[in-house]
Coordinates of C-alpha atoms in Angstrom, one line a residue:
X483 CA 86.5 56.8 115.4
X484 CA 90.2 57.3 114.6
X485 CA 89.6 57.3 110.9
X486 CA 87.1 60.1 111.2
X487 CA 89.5 62.1 113.4
X488 CA 92.3 61.5 110.9
X489 CA 90.1 62.7 108.1
X490 CA 89.1 65.9 110.0
X491 CA 92.7 66.7 110.9
X492 CA 93.8 66.0 107.3
X493 CA 91.1 68.3 106.0
X494 CA 92.0 71.1 108.5
X495 CA 95.7 70.7 107.6
X496 CA 94.9 70.9 103.9
X497 CA 92.8 74.1 104.5
X498 CA 95.7 75.6 106.5
X499 CA 98.2 74.8 103.7
X500 CA 95.8 76.3 101.1
X501 CA 95.5 79.5 103.2
X502 CA 99.2 79.7 103.7
X503 CA 99.8 79.3 99.9
X504 CA 97.1 81.8 99.1
X505 CA 98.6 84.3 101.6
X506 CA 102.1 83.8 100.1
X507 CA 100.8 84.3 96.5
X508 CA 98.9 87.4 97.7
X509 CA 102.2 88.7 99.3
X510 CA 104.1 88.0 96.1
X511 CA 101.5 89.8 94.1
X512 CA 101.6 92.8 96.4
X513 CA 105.4 92.8 96.2
X514 CA 105.3 92.8 92.4
X515 CA 102.8 95.7 92.5
X516 CA 105.0 97.6 94.9
X517 CA 108.1 97.2 92.6
X518 CA 106.0 98.2 89.6
X519 CA 104.8 101.3 91.3
X520 CA 108.4 102.2 92.2
X521 CA 109.4 101.6 88.6
X522 CA 106.7 103.9 87.3
X523 CA 107.8 106.6 89.7
X524 CA 111.5 106.2 88.8
X525 CA 110.7 106.5 85.1
X526 CA 108.5 109.6 85.7
X527 CA 111.3 111.2 87.8
X528 CA 114.4 110.3 85.8
X529 CA 113.1 109.6 82.3
X530 CA 115.2 106.5 82.0
X531 CA 115.6 102.9 83.0
X532 CA 117.4 102.3 86.3
X533 CA 120.8 100.6 86.1
X534 CA 121.0 97.0 87.3
X535 CA 122.2 97.9 90.8
X536 CA 120.2 101.0 91.2
X537 CA 117.7 101.4 94.1
X538 CA 114.7 103.6 94.5
X539 CA 112.9 104.2 97.7
X540 CA 114.6 101.2 99.3
X541 CA 113.8 98.8 96.5
X542 CA 116.5 97.5 94.1
X543 CA 114.3 98.1 91.0
X544 CA 117.3 97.8 88.7
X545 CA 117.7 94.2 89.5
X546 CA 113.9 93.7 89.6
X547 CA 113.7 95.1 86.0
X548 CA 116.4 92.7 84.9
X549 CA 114.5 89.8 86.4
X550 CA 111.3 90.8 84.6
X551 CA 113.3 91.0 81.3
X552 CA 114.8 87.6 82.0
X553 CA 111.4 86.1 82.8
X554 CA 110.0 87.5 79.5
X555 CA 113.0 85.9 77.6
X556 CA 112.2 82.6 79.2
X557 CA 108.5 83.1 78.4
X558 CA 107.6 83.0 82.1
X559 CA 106.4 86.5 82.5
X560 CA 102.6 86.6 82.6
X561 CA 101.1 88.6 79.7
X562 CA 99.2 91.0 82.0
X563 CA 102.5 91.9 83.7
X564 CA 104.3 92.3 80.4
X565 CA 101.5 94.7 79.2
X566 CA 101.7 96.7 82.4
X567 CA 105.5 97.1 82.0
X568 CA 105.1 98.2 78.4
X569 CA 102.8 101.0 79.7
X570 CA 105.8 102.4 81.5
X571 CA 108.0 102.3 78.4
X572 CA 107.0 100.9 75.1
X573 CA 110.7 99.9 74.7
X574 CA 110.8 98.3 78.1
X575 CA 112.1 94.9 76.9
X576 CA 114.5 96.2 74.3
X577 CA 118.2 95.7 75.3
X578 CA 119.2 99.3 75.9
X579 CA 122.4 98.2 77.5
X580 CA 123.7 96.3 74.5
X581 CA 125.5 99.4 73.2
X582 CA 127.4 100.0 76.5
X583 CA 128.3 96.3 76.7
X584 CA 129.5 96.2 73.1
X585 CA 131.6 99.3 73.7
X586 CA 133.2 97.8 76.8
X587 CA 133.8 94.5 75.0
X588 CA 135.5 96.3 72.0
X589 CA 137.7 98.0 74.5
X590 CA 138.5 94.6 76.1
X591 CA 139.4 93.3 72.6
X592 CA 141.8 96.2 72.0
X593 CA 143.4 95.5 75.4
X594 CA 143.8 91.8 74.6
X595 CA 145.2 92.6 71.2
X596 CA 147.7 95.0 72.6
X597 CA 148.9 93.0 75.7
X598 CA 147.9 89.4 74.6
X599 CA 146.2 88.8 77.9
X600 CA 143.1 89.7 79.9
X601 CA 143.2 92.7 82.2
X602 CA 143.7 92.3 86.0
X603 CA 140.9 93.6 88.2
X604 CA 142.4 97.1 88.8
X605 CA 143.7 97.7 85.3
X606 CA 142.5 100.8 83.4
X607 CA 142.7 101.0 79.7
X608 CA 141.7 104.1 77.7
X609 CA 140.4 105.7 80.9
X610 CA 138.0 102.7 81.5
X611 CA 138.2 100.1 84.3
X612 CA 138.3 97.1 81.9
X613 CA 139.5 94.8 84.6
X614 CA 136.6 95.6 86.9
X615 CA 134.2 95.3 83.9
X616 CA 135.6 91.8 83.2
X617 CA 135.3 90.8 86.9
X618 CA 131.6 91.8 86.7
X619 CA 131.1 89.7 83.6
X620 CA 132.7 86.7 85.4
X621 CA 130.4 87.3 88.4
X622 CA 127.4 87.4 86.1
X623 CA 128.6 84.2 84.3
X624 CA 129.1 82.4 87.7
X625 CA 125.6 83.2 88.9
X626 CA 124.1 82.2 85.6
X627 CA 122.9 85.6 84.6
X628 CA 125.3 86.4 81.8
X629 CA 123.6 86.0 78.4
X630 CA 124.9 83.0 76.5
X631 CA 125.7 85.2 73.4
X632 CA 127.9 87.5 75.6
X633 CA 129.6 84.5 77.3
X634 CA 130.4 83.0 73.9
X635 CA 131.9 86.3 72.7
X636 CA 134.1 86.5 75.8
X637 CA 135.1 82.9 75.4
X638 CA 136.0 83.5 71.7
X639 CA 138.4 86.2 72.9
X640 CA 140.0 83.8 75.4
X641 CA 138.7 80.3 76.1
X642 CA 139.8 80.6 79.7
X643 CA 138.1 83.9 80.4
X644 CA 135.9 82.4 83.1
X645 CA 138.7 80.6 84.9
X646 CA 139.9 82.7 87.8
X647 CA 143.5 83.9 87.8
X648 CA 144.1 81.8 91.0
X649 CA 142.8 78.6 89.4
X650 CA 144.7 79.4 86.1
X651 CA 148.0 79.8 88.0
X652 CA 147.3 76.6 89.9
X653 CA 146.6 74.7 86.7
X654 CA 149.8 76.1 85.2
X655 CA 151.8 74.9 88.2
X656 CA 150.1 71.4 88.0
X657 CA 150.9 71.3 84.3
X658 CA 154.6 71.8 85.0
X659 CA 154.8 69.0 87.6

């Protein structure tokens, strides 16, 4: 009967979907294990955490590490993975980059105090590309990966910090009309 055929096809379809999902989960698990292995090797070879855009053996492990840290902050990183990452470095989840960020931010503050404006992209101040650093902070903000505390510190410096120069000029022109 048609009802029996429908039930058989539905059951076959459900089994197929289950197999696809299982295969996808297995692939994701293998991918995580592969990145973890690359991370272990990187730490063993260089004795440090990779930078955010740093790749190793064709894998962008810097970004992968940042994603693992972000997952932990959101309480979404499984405990077994957290423990594995701590085996690589007991300080794996500590923010080692805070010092560098704070140093760059202090330089931005000095620039702002001296010139009463934010730097343009190619501006260098005290031998540091503060304009490029600020552009990177804007990009992180726009893709939702800039930490809220950092975004707040930048906005405290200039409330329009995340408005692009093009939009700011346009709004200034509109204001004059």
